[in-house]
Each structure stands twice: as structure tokens, then as C-alpha cells.
Amino acid sequence: MTSATAGDTAPVPPARTRKSVTGTRKAVVALFLLPALVLLGALVVYPIGYSVVRSFYDQQGDGFAGFDNYEALFTDDGIRAALKNNVIWVVFAPSVATALGLVFAVLTERVRWGTAFKLVVFMPMAISMLAAGIIFRLVYDQDPDKGVANAVWVGVHDTFAPSSAFPKAHPGRQSPLTADGGGFITRDAVHTGQSVALPLVGVAPDLMPDSAEKAVQAATDPGKVTGTAWQDFTRGKGVGRLGQVDPGELGYSGMRIEAVKDGKVVDSAEVGDDGTFSLSAKADGARLRLPASNFAEPYNGVDWLGPSLVTPAVIGSYVWMWAGFAMVLIAAGLAGVPRELLEAARVDGANEWQVFRRITVPLLAPVLAVVAVTLMINVLKVFDLVFIIAPGSSQDDANVLALELYRKGFSEGRPGVASAIAVFLLLLVIPVMAFNVRRLRREVRR
């Protein structure tokens, strides 16, 4: 064996060249992304690019119009109304939906059937915008017999201010009554010991109150003014006698009678089921008045889809759909809130409102921001609900940019202006989307 001298060094084996897999990995990634990129380009990039280019051309698409189409965004009355409504949507719809989602998420943690409640609140998300629009078009129907909203509203109203049962009643021929504002009054004064006949017509027999009974002629009373108010009509030619109570004719049950002397009400009475009434001696020398409240038209509710309320009404339907979405996201964020902080605050004497306002809400601020911004992006593009719910007479008042885009492009034949609206909407959405993406990335880093 020969030993290596001190100056000798061990031979270094030649480095083995390895084939890098990086190039292969990039190729595989590109291969898998290619279908998505093709679809993205065909369905997103190309339409955006075409809309930007088309927005600079005239109606026919063969003449360069410059910024004329963009100028129309701020001069066209329909577009300006749509822009104003979009501002209302962006301010109120996300705020209300997020607030309701927060309340629902916090409360469902404390109730026994919280999961079932969340399911019910989230369920509208499974309904398409078209179906939701049809549902709420019926909910907001003006007729209380069809529209749920007006049925509830009229029911509450009639509980405190019942409507009249005789809106169509009026004096017939040879009646002692004459018009007095919205009601009627006797031509002559009445006196004690007199039985006054107050015949009326105009109410169909099947619309008379259920309490109404066959009318009878009121008996005279020396110290009182008596009388009868009844439906002076009997079916059949030549059957009834004008101005006299006939068999089968019904009394105006519940009608109010006032004795008016020198412009003041000195006494009043309510007509009985048989049509008779009685006034004290104070009514002597007074005229009998049937006030306008007896003939008030039935309350027909609120015109939810009228010009003044159509936008809030449509926003209400949107909140109904998206409050569940906000609730689920906020509930997920609430599950990550440290319970120790909440319990420590309660131990220190904070009540539930203080815990909610000073601890729960600040800790949920990032989640609330993401939910609000996501809904903001969504409402900027709202179209279906407005198009379906708002009737033609109120659609101009409920107009939004997405609907105006449709109307300009398809109804009015102005594709250049429609493209300009589309680009404007994109410019409005991009900052909000960028803010949301930054928020999400910041959360991921944490």
C-alpha cells in the first residue's frame, strides 16, 4: 500500500448533472390552465375588450364617436336616475343585509334552534333572482286580497281605524238628506217626539254588515228624537215603497248619527242592528248629520311599487335574499372569536350590549368588511330584481345602471351608450374588488 503524501488531495468525483423538473412542471401547469385560460379569454377578456372598443363608436358601429357615449352618462336623464338609484343601493342594501346578518349570527348562538333558524334564513339564497322577483311582485301587489304586504298593512290599519261598511251609500229619491262635505245632513231640523226616517241606497245586499237585521220603524218618544237609517231598496219592480221601511230591508247597523246645532255636535248615537237610533232632548231643534266617516272608502294599503317606494321595496327583496349569506359568513367569523375575551368582559361587569359593541363587533370587523364589500360589488350589478319587480309605470323610478344598460342596448338600439355604461360599471367594480382581494390576502398572511 502506498500512503498519500501531505500535498496530495483526494480526487473529486465529477458532478452528476440532474435534469431539472421545473420545466416539466411549468408545462404541466400550463396544460392544466389552458382550458380555463381559453374560457376566461373568450368569456371575460374578449367581451371586456370589445365593449371598451365599441363604446367609442356610434350606433351603427362604423363611425368613431370619441367620448360622446361617455358624455351621455352624465347628460342622459335615464342614466342619471339610474346612477342615483345605484348610489342608494350601494349605501343601503349592503349595510342593511350585513347588519341583519350580524344580528342573526349573534342571536342564533344563544337559541336552541339556531341551526334550523340559520337554514331558514339562508334558504332564499337557493332561489334564483328571477323566482325571487316573481315572488315579491306578488307580495307587493296593491290588492290586499293578493299582496301579502298590503294584507298585513291593511289588517293592522283596520285594527286601529276600521273602515266603513257603507262606502257607496247615498240618499235616494225624495230623501230628507242633502250632501254635507263627505257626509249627509237633514234639510230640516228635528224635534223631540219625532221619528225621523233616513233612507239610503247604494249598498249591495251581500255587502251589508253581517250584524244588519231587518229594519223596523222606530217608535216615537216624547223626550227623545228617534229614527231609522236603513237600506231603502227591495228587489223586484213595484215591491217596495219609497221612503218607508218595507219587509226584508236591512238597517244600517253601526252607522253614526250626529245632532248638529249652530255648527256644534250636541248629541250623537249609533244605529242599532235593526236600523233604529235614539237621541236625547239635546237634539231638539238640531239637524241630523251622517258624518263622512260613515262613507269612507276601505283602506287599500300602500302603493309599494309606486314611484316613491319602488326602490326601497326592491331593496327589501334583495335583503331578504342576501341576509342569509351575510349571516353564514359572519357566523363563521364569530366561531373564531376567543370566548375567553367575552367571558372576561362579562366577569368585569360588562353587559351584553357592551360586550357586543366593544368586543364582538371590533373582532369581527375584518369579516364584516369582506361581507359588506362583497355585497357592494353584487348590488352594483343588480338587474333581475329591478326588471321583474318594478312595473312598467315605475321602472324609470327604480332604474339602475345594469337595467339601463339593457334598455339602451336592446330597447333603444344604442349599443355604443350601452357599452359605455358597461365600461363605467367595470370601473366602479374594480376598486371595490381590489380592496376585497387585498383584505383577503391580508387575512391569509395572518
Short mmCIF file of C-alpha atoms in Angstrom, two decimals:
data_model
loop_
_atom_site.label_atom_id
_atom_site.label_comp_id
_atom_site.label_asym_id
_atom_site.label_seq_id
_atom_site.Cartn_x
_atom_site.Cartn_y
_atom_site.Cartn_z
CA MET A 1 0.00 0.00 0.00
CA THR A 2 1.22 3.45 -0.78
CA SER A 3 0.31 6.28 1.51
CA ALA A 4 -0.71 9.61 0.09
CA THR A 5 1.73 12.42 0.64
CA ALA A 6 0.72 15.51 2.60
CA GLY A 7 0.42 17.59 -0.55
CA ASP A 8 -1.80 15.12 -2.32
CA THR A 9 -5.56 15.69 -2.35
CA ALA A 10 -8.31 13.17 -2.81
CA PRO A 11 -9.77 13.18 -6.34
CA VAL A 12 -13.19 14.88 -6.58
CA PRO A 13 -15.77 12.83 -8.44
CA PRO A 14 -17.37 14.63 -11.38
CA ALA A 15 -20.69 16.31 -10.53
CA ARG A 16 -23.72 14.45 -11.77
CA THR A 17 -25.97 16.53 -13.90
CA ARG A 18 -29.59 16.22 -12.91
CA LYS A 19 -32.39 17.01 -15.23
CA SER A 20 -34.48 19.76 -13.67
CA VAL A 21 -38.15 19.07 -13.37
CA THR A 22 -39.00 22.77 -13.28
CA GLY A 23 -39.60 22.99 -17.00
CA THR A 24 -41.81 19.95 -16.94
CA ARG A 25 -43.80 21.34 -14.02
CA LYS A 26 -44.44 24.61 -15.82
CA ALA A 27 -45.58 22.75 -18.88
CA VAL A 28 -47.97 20.62 -16.85
CA VAL A 29 -49.34 23.69 -15.08
CA ALA A 30 -49.82 25.47 -18.41
CA LEU A 31 -51.52 22.40 -19.83
CA PHE A 32 -53.99 22.25 -16.98
CA LEU A 33 -54.61 26.00 -17.05
CA LEU A 34 -55.06 26.19 -20.81
CA PRO A 35 -58.80 25.29 -20.90
CA ALA A 36 -59.54 27.77 -18.11
CA LEU A 37 -57.47 30.47 -19.80
CA VAL A 38 -59.24 29.89 -23.11
CA LEU A 39 -62.64 30.17 -21.44
CA LEU A 40 -61.51 33.20 -19.45
CA GLY A 41 -60.31 34.89 -22.58
CA ALA A 42 -63.42 34.02 -24.59
CA LEU A 43 -65.96 34.83 -21.90
CA VAL A 44 -64.29 37.66 -19.97
CA VAL A 45 -61.28 39.28 -21.65
CA TYR A 46 -62.72 39.44 -25.18
CA PRO A 47 -66.14 40.86 -24.13
CA ILE A 48 -64.44 43.48 -21.96
CA GLY A 49 -62.09 44.48 -24.74
CA TYR A 50 -64.88 44.57 -27.31
CA SER A 51 -67.08 46.68 -25.00
CA VAL A 52 -64.27 49.18 -24.47
CA VAL A 53 -63.70 49.49 -28.22
CA ARG A 54 -67.44 49.59 -29.03
CA SER A 55 -68.00 52.37 -26.51
CA PHE A 56 -66.04 54.75 -28.76
CA TYR A 57 -68.23 54.13 -31.82
CA ASP A 58 -71.64 55.40 -32.86
CA GLN A 59 -74.93 53.49 -33.06
CA GLN A 60 -74.11 51.77 -36.32
CA GLY A 61 -70.63 50.84 -35.13
CA ASP A 62 -68.83 52.19 -38.20
CA GLY A 63 -68.22 55.78 -37.13
CA PHE A 64 -65.81 56.86 -34.40
CA ALA A 65 -67.73 58.83 -31.77
CA GLY A 66 -64.92 59.62 -29.34
CA PHE A 67 -66.17 60.31 -25.84
CA ASP A 68 -69.73 61.18 -26.92
CA ASN A 69 -71.10 57.95 -25.45
CA TYR A 70 -69.37 58.65 -22.13
CA GLU A 71 -70.72 62.19 -22.16
CA ALA A 72 -74.21 60.70 -22.36
CA LEU A 73 -73.60 59.02 -18.97
CA PHE A 74 -73.85 62.42 -17.32
CA THR A 75 -76.36 64.16 -19.60
CA ASP A 76 -78.99 61.46 -20.25
CA ASP A 77 -81.84 61.73 -17.71
CA GLY A 78 -82.42 57.97 -17.59
CA ILE A 79 -78.76 57.21 -16.89
CA ARG A 80 -78.53 59.90 -14.23
CA ALA A 81 -81.62 58.49 -12.48
CA ALA A 82 -80.10 55.02 -12.66
CA LEU A 83 -76.82 56.32 -11.20
CA LYS A 84 -78.68 57.99 -8.34
CA ASN A 85 -80.52 54.75 -7.57
CA ASN A 86 -77.27 52.80 -7.72
CA VAL A 87 -75.85 55.09 -5.05
CA ILE A 88 -78.91 54.35 -2.88
CA TRP A 89 -78.42 50.64 -3.48
CA VAL A 90 -74.70 50.72 -2.62
CA VAL A 91 -75.31 52.67 0.58
CA PHE A 92 -78.33 50.88 2.00
CA ALA A 93 -78.56 47.31 0.64
CA PRO A 94 -75.13 46.04 1.84
CA SER A 95 -75.44 47.94 5.12
CA VAL A 96 -78.86 46.53 6.00
CA ALA A 97 -78.02 42.98 4.84
CA THR A 98 -74.73 42.98 6.79
CA ALA A 99 -76.38 44.41 9.92
CA LEU A 100 -79.15 41.81 9.81
CA GLY A 101 -76.60 39.05 9.17
CA LEU A 102 -74.63 40.19 12.22
CA VAL A 103 -77.73 40.26 14.42
CA PHE A 104 -78.87 36.83 13.20
CA ALA A 105 -75.40 35.32 13.65
CA VAL A 106 -75.09 36.60 17.23
CA LEU A 107 -78.62 35.67 18.26
CA THR A 108 -78.57 32.18 16.76
CA GLU A 109 -75.67 31.30 19.06
CA ARG A 110 -77.99 31.73 22.02
CA VAL A 111 -81.16 30.00 20.85
CA ARG A 112 -81.90 26.33 20.97
CA TRP A 113 -82.97 26.02 17.34
CA GLY A 114 -80.16 28.18 15.99
CA THR A 115 -79.19 25.76 13.22
CA ALA A 116 -82.76 25.46 11.96
CA PHE A 117 -83.12 29.24 12.04
CA LYS A 118 -79.92 29.67 10.03
CA LEU A 119 -81.21 27.18 7.48
CA VAL A 120 -84.47 29.10 7.08
CA VAL A 121 -82.71 32.47 6.75
CA PHE A 122 -80.18 31.09 4.27
CA MET A 123 -82.78 29.26 2.19
CA PRO A 124 -83.65 32.26 -0.07
CA MET A 125 -80.11 32.03 -1.45
CA ALA A 126 -81.21 28.81 -3.16
CA ILE A 127 -83.85 30.74 -5.12
CA SER A 128 -82.91 32.40 -8.37
CA MET A 129 -83.24 36.16 -8.74
CA LEU A 130 -85.97 35.61 -11.33
CA ALA A 131 -88.04 33.48 -8.96
CA ALA A 132 -87.48 35.91 -6.08
CA GLY A 133 -88.59 38.77 -8.31
CA ILE A 134 -91.83 36.98 -9.20
CA ILE A 135 -92.45 36.17 -5.53
CA PHE A 136 -92.03 39.77 -4.42
CA ARG A 137 -94.03 41.12 -7.35
CA LEU A 138 -96.93 39.20 -5.81
CA VAL A 139 -96.00 40.17 -2.24
CA TYR A 140 -96.15 43.85 -3.16
CA ASP A 141 -99.41 43.61 -5.13
CA GLN A 142 -101.68 46.59 -4.44
CA ASP A 143 -104.76 44.40 -3.87
CA PRO A 144 -104.81 43.30 -0.18
CA ASP A 145 -106.52 40.08 -1.27
CA LYS A 146 -103.41 39.19 -3.32
CA GLY A 147 -100.43 41.06 -1.88
CA VAL A 148 -99.14 39.81 1.48
CA ALA A 149 -97.54 43.16 2.36
CA ASN A 150 -100.77 45.10 1.91
CA ALA A 151 -102.84 42.36 3.55
CA VAL A 152 -100.75 42.75 6.72
CA TRP A 153 -100.68 46.55 6.46
CA VAL A 154 -104.43 46.84 5.93
CA GLY A 155 -105.06 44.40 8.77
CA VAL A 156 -103.00 46.50 11.18
CA HIS A 157 -104.61 49.73 9.92
CA ASP A 158 -108.16 48.40 10.27
CA THR A 159 -107.40 47.21 13.80
CA PHE A 160 -106.91 50.81 14.92
CA ALA A 161 -109.06 52.61 12.31
CA PRO A 162 -111.80 50.32 10.99
CA SER A 163 -113.03 51.12 7.51
CA SER A 164 -116.63 51.99 6.81
CA ALA A 165 -119.12 49.31 5.84
CA PHE A 166 -121.09 51.75 3.67
CA PRO A 167 -118.65 53.48 1.27
CA LYS A 168 -121.17 53.57 -1.60
CA ALA A 169 -124.25 54.56 0.39
CA HIS A 170 -126.07 57.75 -0.63
CA PRO A 171 -129.55 59.28 -0.36
CA GLY A 172 -132.16 58.06 -2.82
CA ARG A 173 -135.03 59.93 -4.46
CA GLN A 174 -137.17 62.18 -2.25
CA SER A 175 -134.71 61.78 0.61
CA PRO A 176 -134.70 64.28 3.52
CA LEU A 177 -130.90 64.24 3.34
CA THR A 178 -128.61 66.55 1.40
CA ALA A 179 -124.85 66.45 0.81
CA ASP A 180 -122.62 67.91 3.51
CA GLY A 181 -118.92 67.61 2.69
CA GLY A 182 -118.23 63.90 2.54
CA GLY A 183 -121.38 63.06 4.50
CA PHE A 184 -125.07 63.98 4.51
CA ILE A 185 -127.35 66.12 6.70
CA THR A 186 -131.10 66.56 7.02
CA ARG A 187 -132.59 69.58 5.29
CA ASP A 188 -134.83 70.42 8.23
CA ALA A 189 -134.36 70.46 11.98
CA VAL A 190 -135.81 67.64 14.07
CA HIS A 191 -137.69 67.78 17.36
CA THR A 192 -138.35 65.53 20.34
CA GLY A 193 -141.27 63.18 19.97
CA GLN A 194 -140.48 62.83 16.27
CA SER A 195 -139.47 59.62 14.45
CA VAL A 196 -137.09 60.55 11.63
CA ALA A 197 -136.69 58.43 8.51
CA LEU A 198 -133.18 58.41 6.97
CA PRO A 199 -133.43 56.22 3.88
CA LEU A 200 -130.25 55.42 1.93
CA VAL A 201 -129.40 53.32 -1.09
CA GLY A 202 -126.25 52.17 -2.89
CA VAL A 203 -125.04 49.20 -0.82
CA ALA A 204 -125.46 45.75 -2.34
CA PRO A 205 -127.33 43.34 -0.02
CA ASP A 206 -124.39 40.94 0.06
CA LEU A 207 -122.09 43.77 1.20
CA MET A 208 -124.20 44.79 4.18
CA PRO A 209 -122.64 44.12 7.62
CA ASP A 210 -123.22 40.63 8.99
CA SER A 211 -124.85 42.20 12.06
CA ALA A 212 -127.50 44.00 9.99
CA GLU A 213 -131.05 42.86 10.69
CA LYS A 214 -134.42 43.63 9.16
CA ALA A 215 -135.17 47.31 9.65
CA VAL A 216 -138.09 48.46 11.76
CA GLN A 217 -139.80 51.84 12.10
CA ALA A 218 -138.56 53.49 15.31
CA ALA A 219 -141.27 54.23 17.87
CA THR A 220 -141.74 57.83 18.96
CA ASP A 221 -140.64 59.02 22.41
CA PRO A 222 -141.87 62.38 23.83
CA GLY A 223 -138.48 63.20 25.41
CA LYS A 224 -136.23 61.95 22.60
CA VAL A 225 -135.57 62.14 18.89
CA THR A 226 -135.83 58.68 17.36
CA GLY A 227 -135.41 57.43 13.84
CA THR A 228 -134.40 54.72 11.42
CA ALA A 229 -131.49 54.58 8.97
CA TRP A 230 -131.91 51.74 6.53
CA GLN A 231 -131.36 50.47 3.01
CA ASP A 232 -134.48 51.72 1.20
CA PHE A 233 -134.43 49.17 -1.57
CA THR A 234 -136.33 45.96 -2.23
CA ARG A 235 -135.58 43.82 -5.27
CA GLY A 236 -138.43 43.46 -7.70
CA LYS A 237 -140.41 46.01 -9.66
CA GLY A 238 -143.11 47.75 -7.66
CA VAL A 239 -142.40 45.77 -4.48
CA GLY A 240 -141.01 48.42 -2.13
CA ARG A 241 -142.45 51.76 -1.03
CA LEU A 242 -140.17 54.76 -1.38
CA GLY A 243 -139.20 56.35 1.93
CA GLN A 244 -140.89 53.68 4.05
CA VAL A 245 -139.50 50.64 5.83
CA ASP A 246 -140.52 47.53 3.90
CA PRO A 247 -140.22 43.87 4.95
CA GLY A 248 -136.79 42.46 4.10
CA GLU A 249 -134.99 45.83 4.02
CA LEU A 250 -131.95 45.96 6.30
CA GLY A 251 -130.86 48.54 8.85
CA TYR A 252 -127.52 50.35 8.59
CA SER A 253 -126.03 48.66 11.64
CA GLY A 254 -123.25 50.67 13.30
CA MET A 255 -123.75 53.91 11.34
CA ARG A 256 -123.03 57.07 13.35
CA ILE A 257 -125.68 59.80 13.68
CA GLU A 258 -124.85 63.30 14.97
CA ALA A 259 -127.20 66.07 16.09
CA VAL A 260 -125.75 69.40 14.91
CA LYS A 261 -126.97 72.74 16.24
CA ASP A 262 -125.25 76.06 15.41
CA GLY A 263 -122.34 74.16 13.89
CA LYS A 264 -121.71 72.10 17.04
CA VAL A 265 -122.42 68.43 17.74
CA VAL A 266 -124.82 68.41 20.70
CA ASP A 267 -125.52 64.68 20.75
CA SER A 268 -124.68 61.51 18.83
CA ALA A 269 -125.82 57.92 18.58
CA GLU A 270 -125.01 54.68 16.81
CA VAL A 271 -127.57 52.92 14.67
CA GLY A 272 -128.67 49.57 16.02
CA ASP A 273 -128.74 46.31 14.10
CA ASP A 274 -132.36 46.96 13.11
CA GLY A 275 -131.56 50.47 11.86
CA THR A 276 -133.12 52.36 14.79
CA PHE A 277 -131.41 55.09 16.84
CA SER A 278 -132.32 57.40 19.69
CA LEU A 279 -131.05 60.87 20.63
CA SER A 280 -131.64 62.76 23.87
CA ALA A 281 -133.60 66.01 24.27
CA LYS A 282 -130.40 67.92 23.41
CA ALA A 283 -131.13 67.10 19.76
CA ASP A 284 -134.34 69.11 19.80
CA GLY A 285 -134.12 71.76 17.06
CA ALA A 286 -130.92 70.27 15.61
CA ARG A 287 -130.25 68.80 12.18
CA LEU A 288 -129.17 65.19 11.93
CA ARG A 289 -125.87 64.56 10.20
CA LEU A 290 -124.38 61.35 8.88
CA PRO A 291 -120.64 62.21 9.07
CA ALA A 292 -118.20 61.40 6.27
CA SER A 293 -116.59 58.62 8.33
CA ASN A 294 -119.69 56.51 7.59
CA PHE A 295 -118.89 56.60 3.89
CA ALA A 296 -115.09 56.42 3.83
CA GLU A 297 -113.67 54.15 1.16
CA PRO A 298 -111.98 50.99 2.53
CA TYR A 299 -108.28 51.48 3.20
CA ASN A 300 -106.45 49.86 0.31
CA GLY A 301 -102.95 49.79 1.73
CA VAL A 302 -99.69 51.27 0.44
CA ASP A 303 -98.61 51.55 -3.17
CA TRP A 304 -95.36 49.64 -2.59
CA LEU A 305 -94.46 49.66 -6.26
CA GLY A 306 -95.36 53.30 -6.83
CA PRO A 307 -92.72 55.88 -7.82
CA SER A 308 -91.81 56.86 -4.26
CA LEU A 309 -91.45 53.40 -2.69
CA VAL A 310 -90.42 51.10 -5.52
CA THR A 311 -86.66 51.34 -4.88
CA PRO A 312 -86.92 50.62 -1.11
CA ALA A 313 -89.33 47.78 -1.91
CA VAL A 314 -86.89 46.15 -4.33
CA ILE A 315 -84.02 46.65 -1.87
CA GLY A 316 -86.16 44.85 0.72
CA SER A 317 -86.42 41.81 -1.55
CA TYR A 318 -82.64 41.88 -2.07
CA VAL A 319 -82.03 41.98 1.68
CA TRP A 320 -84.41 39.03 2.11
CA MET A 321 -82.22 37.01 -0.26
CA TRP A 322 -78.75 38.06 0.90
CA ALA A 323 -79.10 38.49 4.66
CA GLY A 324 -78.61 34.71 4.96
CA PHE A 325 -75.36 34.90 3.01
CA ALA A 326 -74.08 37.61 5.37
CA MET A 327 -75.23 35.62 8.40
CA VAL A 328 -73.33 32.46 7.38
CA LEU A 329 -70.05 34.29 6.76
CA ILE A 330 -70.32 36.32 9.95
CA ALA A 331 -71.25 33.20 11.94
CA ALA A 332 -68.08 31.52 10.63
CA GLY A 333 -66.05 34.51 11.79
CA LEU A 334 -67.85 34.54 15.11
CA ALA A 335 -66.85 30.93 15.71
CA GLY A 336 -63.21 32.05 15.72
CA VAL A 337 -63.68 34.78 18.34
CA PRO A 338 -61.89 33.79 21.58
CA ARG A 339 -64.52 33.01 24.18
CA GLU A 340 -62.11 33.95 26.95
CA LEU A 341 -62.31 37.60 25.94
CA LEU A 342 -66.09 37.58 26.06
CA GLU A 343 -66.20 35.83 29.43
CA ALA A 344 -63.54 38.14 30.84
CA ALA A 345 -65.58 41.17 29.82
CA ARG A 346 -68.68 39.74 31.49
CA VAL A 347 -66.74 38.98 34.65
CA ASP A 348 -65.51 42.59 34.67
CA GLY A 349 -69.12 43.74 34.74
CA ALA A 350 -69.85 44.47 31.08
CA ASN A 351 -73.45 43.86 30.00
CA GLU A 352 -74.35 42.03 26.79
CA TRP A 353 -74.71 45.22 24.75
CA GLN A 354 -71.25 46.41 25.84
CA VAL A 355 -69.73 43.02 25.05
CA PHE A 356 -71.34 43.09 21.63
CA ARG A 357 -70.39 46.69 20.81
CA ARG A 358 -66.88 46.82 22.28
CA ILE A 359 -65.58 43.28 21.76
CA THR A 360 -67.64 41.22 19.32
CA VAL A 361 -68.03 43.86 16.60
CA PRO A 362 -64.38 45.04 16.64
CA LEU A 363 -63.12 41.46 16.43
CA LEU A 364 -65.50 40.78 13.55
CA ALA A 365 -64.55 43.99 11.71
CA PRO A 366 -62.46 42.21 9.02
CA VAL A 367 -65.28 39.74 8.30
CA LEU A 368 -67.89 42.50 8.26
CA ALA A 369 -65.77 44.48 5.80
CA VAL A 370 -65.42 41.50 3.45
CA VAL A 371 -69.17 40.80 3.59
CA ALA A 372 -70.12 44.45 3.02
CA VAL A 373 -67.67 44.86 0.13
CA THR A 374 -68.81 41.61 -1.49
CA LEU A 375 -72.43 42.74 -1.32
CA MET A 376 -71.40 46.14 -2.64
CA ILE A 377 -69.94 44.51 -5.76
CA ASN A 378 -73.11 42.47 -6.10
CA VAL A 379 -75.52 45.42 -5.89
CA LEU A 380 -73.57 47.39 -8.48
CA LYS A 381 -74.63 44.72 -10.97
CA VAL A 382 -78.22 44.19 -9.75
CA PHE A 383 -80.62 43.76 -12.65
CA ASP A 384 -83.02 40.85 -12.27
CA LEU A 385 -84.95 42.05 -9.23
CA VAL A 386 -85.49 45.54 -10.59
CA PHE A 387 -86.53 44.27 -14.01
CA ILE A 388 -89.05 41.77 -12.62
CA ILE A 389 -90.48 43.59 -9.58
CA ALA A 390 -90.81 47.17 -10.81
CA PRO A 391 -93.91 47.57 -13.03
CA GLY A 392 -93.63 49.47 -16.29
CA SER A 393 -95.16 52.60 -14.76
CA SER A 394 -92.46 52.75 -12.07
CA GLN A 395 -89.48 51.20 -13.85
CA ASP A 396 -87.98 54.61 -14.64
CA ASP A 397 -88.07 55.45 -10.93
CA ALA A 398 -86.48 52.12 -9.95
CA ASN A 399 -83.92 52.18 -12.76
CA VAL A 400 -80.32 51.09 -12.09
CA LEU A 401 -77.23 51.08 -14.31
CA ALA A 402 -77.44 47.40 -15.24
CA LEU A 403 -81.09 47.78 -16.26
CA GLU A 404 -80.32 50.99 -18.14
CA LEU A 405 -77.55 49.13 -19.98
CA TYR A 406 -80.12 46.55 -21.12
CA ARG A 407 -82.62 49.21 -22.14
CA LYS A 408 -80.08 51.26 -24.06
CA GLY A 409 -78.64 48.23 -25.83
CA PHE A 410 -81.81 46.30 -26.68
CA SER A 411 -84.84 48.57 -26.33
CA GLU A 412 -83.45 51.85 -27.64
CA GLY A 413 -80.86 50.43 -30.04
CA ARG A 414 -77.91 52.44 -28.72
CA PRO A 415 -75.15 49.84 -28.27
CA GLY A 416 -72.42 52.49 -28.04
CA VAL A 417 -74.01 54.06 -24.97
CA ALA A 418 -74.74 50.60 -23.55
CA SER A 419 -71.05 49.68 -23.93
CA ALA A 420 -70.06 52.91 -22.21
CA ILE A 421 -72.34 52.03 -19.28
CA ALA A 422 -70.74 48.56 -19.13
CA VAL A 423 -67.24 50.05 -19.02
CA PHE A 424 -68.36 52.55 -16.38
CA LEU A 425 -69.75 49.72 -14.25
CA LEU A 426 -66.46 47.84 -14.63
CA LEU A 427 -64.54 50.90 -13.48
CA LEU A 428 -66.82 51.16 -10.44
CA VAL A 429 -66.39 47.50 -9.55
CA ILE A 430 -62.58 47.27 -9.98
CA PRO A 431 -61.62 49.41 -6.92
CA VAL A 432 -64.07 47.54 -4.71
CA MET A 433 -62.76 44.19 -5.97
CA ALA A 434 -59.16 45.30 -5.43
CA PHE A 435 -60.00 46.30 -1.87
CA ASN A 436 -61.61 42.92 -1.24
CA VAL A 437 -58.65 41.00 -2.68
CA ARG A 438 -56.20 42.96 -0.54
CA ARG A 439 -58.32 42.25 2.50
CA LEU A 440 -58.39 38.54 1.78
CA ARG A 441 -54.63 38.39 1.20
CA ARG A 442 -54.00 40.22 4.46
CA GLU A 443 -56.19 37.70 6.27
CA VAL A 444 -54.30 34.79 4.68
CA ARG A 445 -50.96 36.23 5.84
CA ARG A 446 -52.23 36.38 9.40
#
